[in-house]
Short mmCIF file of C-alpha atoms in Angstrom, two decimals:
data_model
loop_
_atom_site.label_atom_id
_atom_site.label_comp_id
_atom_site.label_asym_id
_atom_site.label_seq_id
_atom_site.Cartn_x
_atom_site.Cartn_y
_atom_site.Cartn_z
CA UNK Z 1 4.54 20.81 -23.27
CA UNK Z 2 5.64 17.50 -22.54
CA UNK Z 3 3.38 14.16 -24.12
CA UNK Z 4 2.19 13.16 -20.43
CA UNK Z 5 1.08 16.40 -19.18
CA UNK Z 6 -1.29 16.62 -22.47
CA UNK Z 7 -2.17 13.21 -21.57
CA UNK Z 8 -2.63 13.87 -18.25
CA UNK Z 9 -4.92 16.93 -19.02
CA UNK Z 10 -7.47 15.70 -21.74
CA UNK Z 11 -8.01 12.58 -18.78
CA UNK Z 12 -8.67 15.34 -15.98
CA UNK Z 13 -10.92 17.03 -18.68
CA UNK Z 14 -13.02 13.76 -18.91
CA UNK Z 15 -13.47 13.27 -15.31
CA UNK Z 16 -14.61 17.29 -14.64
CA UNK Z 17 -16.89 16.53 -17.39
CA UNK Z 18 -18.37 13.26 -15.54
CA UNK Z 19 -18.33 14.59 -11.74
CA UNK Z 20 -20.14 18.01 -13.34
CA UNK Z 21 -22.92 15.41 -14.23
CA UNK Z 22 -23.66 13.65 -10.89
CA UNK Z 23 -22.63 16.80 -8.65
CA UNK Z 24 -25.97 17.55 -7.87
CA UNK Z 25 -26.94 14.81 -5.90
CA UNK Z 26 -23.77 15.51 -3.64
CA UNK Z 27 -25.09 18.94 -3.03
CA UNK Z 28 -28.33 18.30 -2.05
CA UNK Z 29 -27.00 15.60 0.60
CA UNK Z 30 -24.77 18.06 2.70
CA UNK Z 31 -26.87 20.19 4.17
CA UNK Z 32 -28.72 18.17 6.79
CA UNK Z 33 -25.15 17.16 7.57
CA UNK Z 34 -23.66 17.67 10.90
CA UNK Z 35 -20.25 19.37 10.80
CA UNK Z 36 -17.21 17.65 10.42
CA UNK Z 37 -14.78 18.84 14.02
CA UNK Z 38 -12.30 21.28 13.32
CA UNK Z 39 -9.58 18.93 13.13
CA UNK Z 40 -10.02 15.73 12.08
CA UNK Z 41 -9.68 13.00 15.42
CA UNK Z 42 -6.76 10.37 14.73
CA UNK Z 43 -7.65 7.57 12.93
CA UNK Z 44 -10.96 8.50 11.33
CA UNK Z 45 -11.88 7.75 8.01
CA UNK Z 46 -12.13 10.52 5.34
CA UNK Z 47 -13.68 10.21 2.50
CA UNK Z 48 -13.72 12.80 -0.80
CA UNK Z 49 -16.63 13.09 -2.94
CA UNK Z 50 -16.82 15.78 -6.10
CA UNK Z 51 -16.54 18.83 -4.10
CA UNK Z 52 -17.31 17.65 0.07
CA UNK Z 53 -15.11 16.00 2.48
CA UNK Z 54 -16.67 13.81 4.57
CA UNK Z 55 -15.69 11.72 8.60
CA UNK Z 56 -17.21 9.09 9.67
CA UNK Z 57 -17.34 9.03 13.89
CA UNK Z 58 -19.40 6.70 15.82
CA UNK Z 59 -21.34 5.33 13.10
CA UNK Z 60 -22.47 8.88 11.33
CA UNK Z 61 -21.22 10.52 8.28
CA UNK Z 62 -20.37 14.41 9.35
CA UNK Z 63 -19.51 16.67 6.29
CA UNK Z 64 -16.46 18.81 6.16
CA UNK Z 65 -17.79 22.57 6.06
CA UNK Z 66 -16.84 24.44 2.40
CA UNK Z 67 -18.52 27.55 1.51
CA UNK Z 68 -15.99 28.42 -1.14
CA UNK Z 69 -18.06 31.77 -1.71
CA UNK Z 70 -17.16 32.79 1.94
CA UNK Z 71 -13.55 31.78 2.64
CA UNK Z 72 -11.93 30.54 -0.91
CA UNK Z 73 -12.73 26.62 -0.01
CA UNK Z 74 -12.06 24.26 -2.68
CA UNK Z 75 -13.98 25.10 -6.08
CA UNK Z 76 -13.14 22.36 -7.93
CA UNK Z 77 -13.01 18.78 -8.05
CA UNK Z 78 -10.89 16.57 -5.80
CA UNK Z 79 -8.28 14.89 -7.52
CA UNK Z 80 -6.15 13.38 -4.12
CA UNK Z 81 -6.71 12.78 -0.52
CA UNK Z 82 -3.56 12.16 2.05
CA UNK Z 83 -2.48 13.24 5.45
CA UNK Z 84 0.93 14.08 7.30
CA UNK Z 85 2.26 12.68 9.67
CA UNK Z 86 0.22 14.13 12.16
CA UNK Z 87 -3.04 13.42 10.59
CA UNK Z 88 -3.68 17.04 8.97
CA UNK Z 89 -5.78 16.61 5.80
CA UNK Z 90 -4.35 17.59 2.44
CA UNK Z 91 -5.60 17.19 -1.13
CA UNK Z 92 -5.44 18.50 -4.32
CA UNK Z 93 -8.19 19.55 -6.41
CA UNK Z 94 -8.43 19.78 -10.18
CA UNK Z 95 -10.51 22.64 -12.87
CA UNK Z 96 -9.87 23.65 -15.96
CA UNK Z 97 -8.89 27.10 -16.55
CA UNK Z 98 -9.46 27.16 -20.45
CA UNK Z 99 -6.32 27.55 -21.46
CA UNK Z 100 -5.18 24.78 -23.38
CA UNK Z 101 -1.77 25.48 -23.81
CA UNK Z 102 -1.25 25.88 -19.90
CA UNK Z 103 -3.34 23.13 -19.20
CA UNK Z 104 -5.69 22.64 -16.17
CA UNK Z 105 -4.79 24.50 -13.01
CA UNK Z 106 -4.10 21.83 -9.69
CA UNK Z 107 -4.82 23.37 -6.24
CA UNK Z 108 -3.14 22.23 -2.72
CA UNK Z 109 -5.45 21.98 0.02
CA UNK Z 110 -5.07 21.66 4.00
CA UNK Z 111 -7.83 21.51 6.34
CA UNK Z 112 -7.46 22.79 9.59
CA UNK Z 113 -10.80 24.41 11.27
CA UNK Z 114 -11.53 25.09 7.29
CA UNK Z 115 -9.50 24.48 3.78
CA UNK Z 116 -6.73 26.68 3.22
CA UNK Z 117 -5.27 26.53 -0.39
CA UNK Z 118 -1.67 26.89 -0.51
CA UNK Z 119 0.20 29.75 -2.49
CA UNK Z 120 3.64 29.75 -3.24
CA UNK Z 121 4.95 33.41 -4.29
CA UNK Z 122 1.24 34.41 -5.37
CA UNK Z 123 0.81 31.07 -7.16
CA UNK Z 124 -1.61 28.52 -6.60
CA UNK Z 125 -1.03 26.17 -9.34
CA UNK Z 126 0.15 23.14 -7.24
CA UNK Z 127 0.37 20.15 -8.17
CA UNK Z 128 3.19 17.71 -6.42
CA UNK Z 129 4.16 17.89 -2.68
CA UNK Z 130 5.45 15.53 -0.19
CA UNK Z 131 4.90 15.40 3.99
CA UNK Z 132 8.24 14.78 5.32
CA UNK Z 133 8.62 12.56 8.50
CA UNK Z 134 9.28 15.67 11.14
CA UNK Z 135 5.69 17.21 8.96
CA UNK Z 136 7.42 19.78 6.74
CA UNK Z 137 5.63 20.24 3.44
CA UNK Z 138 7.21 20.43 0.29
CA UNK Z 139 5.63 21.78 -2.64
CA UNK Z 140 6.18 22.35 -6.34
CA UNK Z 141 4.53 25.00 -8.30
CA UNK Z 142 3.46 23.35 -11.78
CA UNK Z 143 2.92 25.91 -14.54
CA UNK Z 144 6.29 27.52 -14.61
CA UNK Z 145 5.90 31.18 -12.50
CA UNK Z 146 7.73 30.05 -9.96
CA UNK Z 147 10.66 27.82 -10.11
CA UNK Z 148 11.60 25.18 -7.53
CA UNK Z 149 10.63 23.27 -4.46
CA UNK Z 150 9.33 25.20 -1.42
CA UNK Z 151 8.57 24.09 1.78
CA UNK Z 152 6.23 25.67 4.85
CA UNK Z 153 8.59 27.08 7.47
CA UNK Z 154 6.77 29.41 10.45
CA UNK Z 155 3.96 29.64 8.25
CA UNK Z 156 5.69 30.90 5.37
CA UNK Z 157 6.90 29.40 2.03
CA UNK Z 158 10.73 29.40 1.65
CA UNK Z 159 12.60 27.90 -1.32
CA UNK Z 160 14.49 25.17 -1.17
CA UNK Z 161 18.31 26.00 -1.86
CA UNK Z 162 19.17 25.31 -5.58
CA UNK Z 163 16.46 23.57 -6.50
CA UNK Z 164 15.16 26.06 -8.99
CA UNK Z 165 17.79 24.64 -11.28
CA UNK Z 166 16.93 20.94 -11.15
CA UNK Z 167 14.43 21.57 -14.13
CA UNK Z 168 10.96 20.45 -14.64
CA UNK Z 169 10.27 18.26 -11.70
CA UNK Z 170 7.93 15.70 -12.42
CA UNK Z 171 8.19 13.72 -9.20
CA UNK Z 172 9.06 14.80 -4.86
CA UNK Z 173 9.81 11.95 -2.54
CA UNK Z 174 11.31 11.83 0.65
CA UNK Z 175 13.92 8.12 1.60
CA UNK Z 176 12.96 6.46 4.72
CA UNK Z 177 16.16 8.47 6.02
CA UNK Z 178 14.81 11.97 5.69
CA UNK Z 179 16.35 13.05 2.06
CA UNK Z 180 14.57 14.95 -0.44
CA UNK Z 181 14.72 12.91 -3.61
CA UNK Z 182 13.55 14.14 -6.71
CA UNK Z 183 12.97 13.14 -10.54
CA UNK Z 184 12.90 15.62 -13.10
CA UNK Z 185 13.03 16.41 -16.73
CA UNK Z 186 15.64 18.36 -18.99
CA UNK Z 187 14.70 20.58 -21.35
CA UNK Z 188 15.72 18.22 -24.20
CA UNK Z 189 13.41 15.38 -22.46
CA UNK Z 190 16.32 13.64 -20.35
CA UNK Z 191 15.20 12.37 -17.33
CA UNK Z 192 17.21 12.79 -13.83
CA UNK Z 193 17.07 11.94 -10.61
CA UNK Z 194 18.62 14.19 -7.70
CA UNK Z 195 18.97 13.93 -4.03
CA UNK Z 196 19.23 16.75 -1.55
CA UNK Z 197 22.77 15.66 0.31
CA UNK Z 198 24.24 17.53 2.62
CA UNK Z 199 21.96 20.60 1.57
CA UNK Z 200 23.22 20.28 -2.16
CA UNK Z 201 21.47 18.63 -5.06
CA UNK Z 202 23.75 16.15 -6.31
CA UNK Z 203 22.54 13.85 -9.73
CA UNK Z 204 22.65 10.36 -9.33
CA UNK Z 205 22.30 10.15 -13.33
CA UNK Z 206 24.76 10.90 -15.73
CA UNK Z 207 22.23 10.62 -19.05
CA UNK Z 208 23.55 7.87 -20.47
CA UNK Z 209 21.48 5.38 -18.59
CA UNK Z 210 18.91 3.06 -20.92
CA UNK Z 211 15.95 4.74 -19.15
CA UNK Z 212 17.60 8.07 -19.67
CA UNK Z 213 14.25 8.84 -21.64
CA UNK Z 214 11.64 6.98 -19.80
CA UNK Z 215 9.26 8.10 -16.76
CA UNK Z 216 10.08 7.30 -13.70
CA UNK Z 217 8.92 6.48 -10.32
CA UNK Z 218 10.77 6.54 -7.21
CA UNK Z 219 10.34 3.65 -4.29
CA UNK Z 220 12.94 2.27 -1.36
CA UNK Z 221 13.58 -1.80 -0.26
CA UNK Z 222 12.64 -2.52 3.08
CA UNK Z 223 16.76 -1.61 3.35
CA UNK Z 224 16.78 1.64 1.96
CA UNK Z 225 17.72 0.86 -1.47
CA UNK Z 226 16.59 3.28 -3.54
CA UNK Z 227 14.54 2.04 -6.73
CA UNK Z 228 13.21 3.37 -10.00
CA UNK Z 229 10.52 1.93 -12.08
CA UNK Z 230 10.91 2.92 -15.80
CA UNK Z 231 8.03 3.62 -18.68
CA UNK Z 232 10.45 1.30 -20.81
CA UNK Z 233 12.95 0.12 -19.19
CA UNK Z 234 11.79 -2.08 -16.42
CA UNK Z 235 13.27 -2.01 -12.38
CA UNK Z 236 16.97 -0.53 -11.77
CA UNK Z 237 18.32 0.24 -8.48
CA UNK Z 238 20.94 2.33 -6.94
CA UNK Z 239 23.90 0.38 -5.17
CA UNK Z 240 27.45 1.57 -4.48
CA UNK Z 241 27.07 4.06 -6.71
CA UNK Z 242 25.77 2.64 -9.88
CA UNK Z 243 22.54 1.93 -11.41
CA UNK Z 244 22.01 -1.95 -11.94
CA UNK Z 245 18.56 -3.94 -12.60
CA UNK Z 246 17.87 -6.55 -9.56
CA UNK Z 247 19.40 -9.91 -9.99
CA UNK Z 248 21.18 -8.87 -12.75
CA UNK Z 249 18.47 -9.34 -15.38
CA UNK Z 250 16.24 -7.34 -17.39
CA UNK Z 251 12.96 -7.19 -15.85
CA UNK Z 252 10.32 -8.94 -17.76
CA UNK Z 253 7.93 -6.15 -17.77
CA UNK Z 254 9.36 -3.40 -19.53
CA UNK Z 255 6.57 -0.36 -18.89
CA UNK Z 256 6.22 -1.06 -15.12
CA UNK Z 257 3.63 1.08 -13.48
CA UNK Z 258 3.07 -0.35 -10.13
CA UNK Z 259 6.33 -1.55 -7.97
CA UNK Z 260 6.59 -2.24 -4.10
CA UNK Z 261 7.67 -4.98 -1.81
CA UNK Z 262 5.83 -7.66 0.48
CA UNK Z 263 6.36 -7.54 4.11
CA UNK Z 264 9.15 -9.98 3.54
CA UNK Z 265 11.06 -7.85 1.33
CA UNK Z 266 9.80 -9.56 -2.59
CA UNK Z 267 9.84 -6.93 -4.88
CA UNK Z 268 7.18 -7.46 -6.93
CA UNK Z 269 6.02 -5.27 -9.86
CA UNK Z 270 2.84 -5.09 -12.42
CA UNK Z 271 2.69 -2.90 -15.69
CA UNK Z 272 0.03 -2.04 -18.58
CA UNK Z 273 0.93 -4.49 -21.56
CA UNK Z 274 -0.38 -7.49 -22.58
CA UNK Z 275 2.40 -8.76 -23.24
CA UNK Z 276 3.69 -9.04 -19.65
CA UNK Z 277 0.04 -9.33 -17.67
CA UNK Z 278 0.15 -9.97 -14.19
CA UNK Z 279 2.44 -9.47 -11.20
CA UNK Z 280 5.81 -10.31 -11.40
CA UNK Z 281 8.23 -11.03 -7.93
CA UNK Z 282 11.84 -11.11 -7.59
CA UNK Z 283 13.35 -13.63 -5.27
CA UNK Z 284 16.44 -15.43 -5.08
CA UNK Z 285 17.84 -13.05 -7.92
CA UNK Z 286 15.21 -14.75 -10.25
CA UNK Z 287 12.20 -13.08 -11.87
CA UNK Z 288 8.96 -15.21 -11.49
CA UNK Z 289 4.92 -14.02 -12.37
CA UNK Z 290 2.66 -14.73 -9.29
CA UNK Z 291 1.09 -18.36 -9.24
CA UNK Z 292 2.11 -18.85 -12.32
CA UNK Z 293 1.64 -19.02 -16.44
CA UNK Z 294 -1.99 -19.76 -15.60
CA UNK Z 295 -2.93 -17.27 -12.79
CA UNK Z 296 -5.94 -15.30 -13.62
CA UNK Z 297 -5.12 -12.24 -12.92
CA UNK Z 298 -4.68 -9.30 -14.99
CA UNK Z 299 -4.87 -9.96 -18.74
CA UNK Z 300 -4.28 -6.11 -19.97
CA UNK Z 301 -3.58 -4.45 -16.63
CA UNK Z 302 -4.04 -3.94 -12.85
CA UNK Z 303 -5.53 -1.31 -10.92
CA UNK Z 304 -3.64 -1.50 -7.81
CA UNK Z 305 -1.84 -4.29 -5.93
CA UNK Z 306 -0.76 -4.31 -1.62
CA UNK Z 307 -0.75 -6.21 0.94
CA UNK Z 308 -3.17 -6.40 4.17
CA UNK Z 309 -1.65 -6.10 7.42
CA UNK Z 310 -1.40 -9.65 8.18
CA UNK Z 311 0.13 -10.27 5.06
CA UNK Z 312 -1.87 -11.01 2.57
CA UNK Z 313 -1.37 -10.44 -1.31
CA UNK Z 314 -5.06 -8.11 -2.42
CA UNK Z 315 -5.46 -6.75 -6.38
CA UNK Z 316 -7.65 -4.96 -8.13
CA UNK Z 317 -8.30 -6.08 -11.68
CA UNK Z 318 -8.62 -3.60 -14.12
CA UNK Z 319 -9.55 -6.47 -16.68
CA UNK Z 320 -12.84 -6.97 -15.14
CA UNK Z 321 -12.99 -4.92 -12.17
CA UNK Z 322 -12.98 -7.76 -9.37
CA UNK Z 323 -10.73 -7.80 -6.41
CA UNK Z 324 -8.58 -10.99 -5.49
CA UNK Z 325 -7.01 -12.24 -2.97
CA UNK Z 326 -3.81 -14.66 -2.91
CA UNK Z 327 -4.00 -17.20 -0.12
CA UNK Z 328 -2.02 -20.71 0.10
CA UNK Z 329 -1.20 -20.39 -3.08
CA UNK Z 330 -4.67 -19.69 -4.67
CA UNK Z 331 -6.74 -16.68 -5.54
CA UNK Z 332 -9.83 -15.69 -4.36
CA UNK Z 333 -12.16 -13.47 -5.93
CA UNK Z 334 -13.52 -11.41 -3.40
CA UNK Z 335 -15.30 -8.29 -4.94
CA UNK Z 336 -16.94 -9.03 -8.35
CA UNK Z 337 -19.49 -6.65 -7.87
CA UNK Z 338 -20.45 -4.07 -10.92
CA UNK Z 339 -22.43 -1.01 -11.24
CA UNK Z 340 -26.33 -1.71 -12.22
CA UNK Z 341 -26.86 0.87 -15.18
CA UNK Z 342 -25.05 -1.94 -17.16
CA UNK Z 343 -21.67 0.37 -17.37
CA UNK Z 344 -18.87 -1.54 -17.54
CA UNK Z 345 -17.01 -2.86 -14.36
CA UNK Z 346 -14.39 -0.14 -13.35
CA UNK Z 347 -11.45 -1.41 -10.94
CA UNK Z 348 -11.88 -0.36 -7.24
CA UNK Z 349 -9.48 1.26 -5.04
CA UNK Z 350 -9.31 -0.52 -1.99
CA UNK Z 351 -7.28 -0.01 1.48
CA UNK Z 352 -7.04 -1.19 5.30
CA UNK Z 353 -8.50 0.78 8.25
CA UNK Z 354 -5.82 1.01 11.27
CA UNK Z 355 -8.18 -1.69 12.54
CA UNK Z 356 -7.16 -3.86 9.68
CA UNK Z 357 -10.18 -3.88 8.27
CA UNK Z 358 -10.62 -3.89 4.02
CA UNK Z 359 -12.25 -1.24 2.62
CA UNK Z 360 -12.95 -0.63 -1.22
CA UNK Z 361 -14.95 2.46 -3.27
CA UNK Z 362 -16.40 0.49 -5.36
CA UNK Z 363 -15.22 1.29 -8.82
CA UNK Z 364 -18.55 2.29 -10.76
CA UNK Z 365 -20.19 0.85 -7.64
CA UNK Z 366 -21.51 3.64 -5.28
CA UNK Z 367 -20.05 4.26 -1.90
CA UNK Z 368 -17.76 2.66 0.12
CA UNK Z 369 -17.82 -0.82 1.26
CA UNK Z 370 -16.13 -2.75 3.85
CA UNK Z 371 -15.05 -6.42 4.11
CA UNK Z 372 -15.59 -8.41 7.21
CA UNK Z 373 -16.49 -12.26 8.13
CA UNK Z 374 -16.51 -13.24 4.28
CA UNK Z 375 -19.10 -10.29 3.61
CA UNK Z 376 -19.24 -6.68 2.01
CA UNK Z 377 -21.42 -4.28 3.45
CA UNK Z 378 -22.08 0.05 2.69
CA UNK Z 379 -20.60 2.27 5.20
CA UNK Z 380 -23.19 4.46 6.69
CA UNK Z 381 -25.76 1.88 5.28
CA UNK Z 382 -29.20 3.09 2.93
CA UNK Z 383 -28.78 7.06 4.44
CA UNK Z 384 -25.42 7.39 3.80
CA UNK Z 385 -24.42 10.33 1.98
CA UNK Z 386 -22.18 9.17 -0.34
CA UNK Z 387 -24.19 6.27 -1.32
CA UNK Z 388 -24.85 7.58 -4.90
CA UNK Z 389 -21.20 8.64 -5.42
CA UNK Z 390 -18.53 6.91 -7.26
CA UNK Z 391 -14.76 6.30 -7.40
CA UNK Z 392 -14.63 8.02 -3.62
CA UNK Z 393 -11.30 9.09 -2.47
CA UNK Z 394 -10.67 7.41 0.64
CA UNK Z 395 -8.21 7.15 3.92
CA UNK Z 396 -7.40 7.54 7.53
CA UNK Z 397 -5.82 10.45 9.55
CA UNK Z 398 -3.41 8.59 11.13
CA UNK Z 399 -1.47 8.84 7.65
CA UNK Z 400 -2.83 4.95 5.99
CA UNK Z 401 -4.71 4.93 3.18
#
């Protein structure tokens, strides 16, 4: 078993343990719910708690109907919320299955009239898939009985040709041009990276690349470029055929763990240590940190880093849990709320409503907030049903979140 899947599965352990804790208020709030529709309408928010999904329409909370007893609903506790293209709700849900040396078992979910868990071959131990744009999903079993990608095809699951020999796959992404991209891992630890071309896998690694060992996350420029950020080895990029790092110069953060690109096309990029705090944008072939030496933000790490639709440069701070936002050239500290058992501060999620409204979970915080006119207030106000929840998963069904 690989180092980050042990990792991976003694930090899932620790959250099971924590939601098991505070599940029973969730519980008890459901059932003078109204039902969720059988579809969710475009554009609604959709929120996750421990073991409910919940809408929001016209100004009332409606609860997602899950009698796992009755019709094999999700079990266990939600891990991810997304949506595809045409606003069907999936998520993945995570339970241990005491087995330590397979680890914890990761179930994909669809809701459509109720959850329906998907099984590839008789397996439902699920843990990566991707919505391409023309809403195929792709799926990749995780605890090795069945090899592969697969992908839904007249309700069935069909394998994709030849991937059952790309190895472990540790990552499925789809290029803004419709090709199946994927990173995966040898059995001696060497990392690749394959695209589906053509409908055959060809390796756009040879092995001898300096992040060759790392992990590795797959984004695309505004132009297409594809783009990997490495655990050690900082950005590279994919032109004319070879790897090279932007501008020609080693990135200065070396374990990246956040990468993406302003609505102007700045790559700009954020990792765990110290010694590198802070974002970090690439322009004119130069690498530069965000406002500066003496910007506050970020002296061990951040949470998460985008931009609003109009624009503007919003972070989440996993030093003290605040949110910012960078405006003429100056940050504002927007969300510096923290929970009131005197925990301490956790970093929110945050993202924008089609609307372009801000919306955040918190951290520690219960509920989910908004941001408007300057102000945060609790969705669904004192009688919401979420409002003693924390860390909600959050988005909207027209795909943003």
């Amino acid at each position: 078993m690989s180092t980050h899947k042990l990792n991976l599965g003694v930090a899932i352990a620790s959250t099971i343990a924590m939601v098991m804790l505070i599940s029973g208020c969730q519980t008890q709030s459901v059932k003078a719910l109204p039902k969720a529709p059988a579809v969710v309408p475009k554009g609604t928010l959709t929120v996750l708690g421990q073991y409910y999904g919940y809408v929001y329409i016209d100004g009332e909370w409606k609860v997602l109907p899950n009698d796992a007893s009755a019709n094999g609903g999700p079990s266990d506790a939600f891990q991810s919320l997304d949506f595809s293209p045409k606003g069907m709700l999936t998520a993945t849900t995570v339970g241990s299955n005491d087995n330590a040396l397979v680890g914890n078992e990761i179930g994909l979910w669809t809701y459509d009239k109720r959850w329906r868990q998907a099984t590839i071959n008789g397996d439902t131990n699920v843990s990566l898939y991707v919505w391409s744009p023309s809403n195929v999903l792709y799926a990749v079993p995780d605890d090795g009985q069945v090899a592969g990608i697969w992908y839904v095809s007249k309700n069935s699951w069909k394998s994709v040709k030849g991937s059952s020999a790309l190895g472990y796959i540790n990552s499925i992404e789809i290029s803004p041009k419709g090709t199946l991209t994927v990173t995966s891992q040898a059995s001696n630890g060497a990392a690749s990276v394959w695209q589906d071309l053509n409908g055959k896998w060809t390796r756009l690694t040879t092995g001898n690349e300096a992040f060759a060992a790392d992990g590795l996350q797959v984004k695309w420029s505004p132009t297409g470029v594809l783009t990997l950020g490495t655990s050690q080895h900082g950005v590279w990029q994919y032109v004319d055929g070879a790897w090279r790092q932007p501008g020609g110069v080693a990135s200065p953060i070396a374990d990246v763990t956040q990468l993406s690109w302003s609505s102007q096309g700045t790559l700009v990029i954020s990792g765990d240590s110290s010694n590198s705090a802070g974002l970090w944008e690439m322009e004119n072939g130069q690498w530069s940190r965000v406002d500066g030496a003496n910007s506050p933000i970020a002296k061990d790490g951040i949470r998460q880093f985008g931009w609003s639709p109009s624009g503007v440069l919003t972070v989440s701070d996993s030093t003290n849990g605040h949110i910012y936002q960078y405006q003429n050239g100056k940050w504002t500290d927007i969300w510096s709320k923290s929970a009131s058992n005197g925990q301490d501060p956790v970093a929110p999620t945050f993202g924008w409503s089609p609307q372009g409204v801000l919306v955040c979970n918190g951290g520690n915080m219960d509920g989910l907030w908004q941001y408007q006119n300057g102000k945060w207030t609790e969705i669904g106000g004192q009688n919401s049903p979420i409002k003693n929840q924390s860390s909600l998963l959050f988005g909207w069904s027209d795909g943003t979140n």
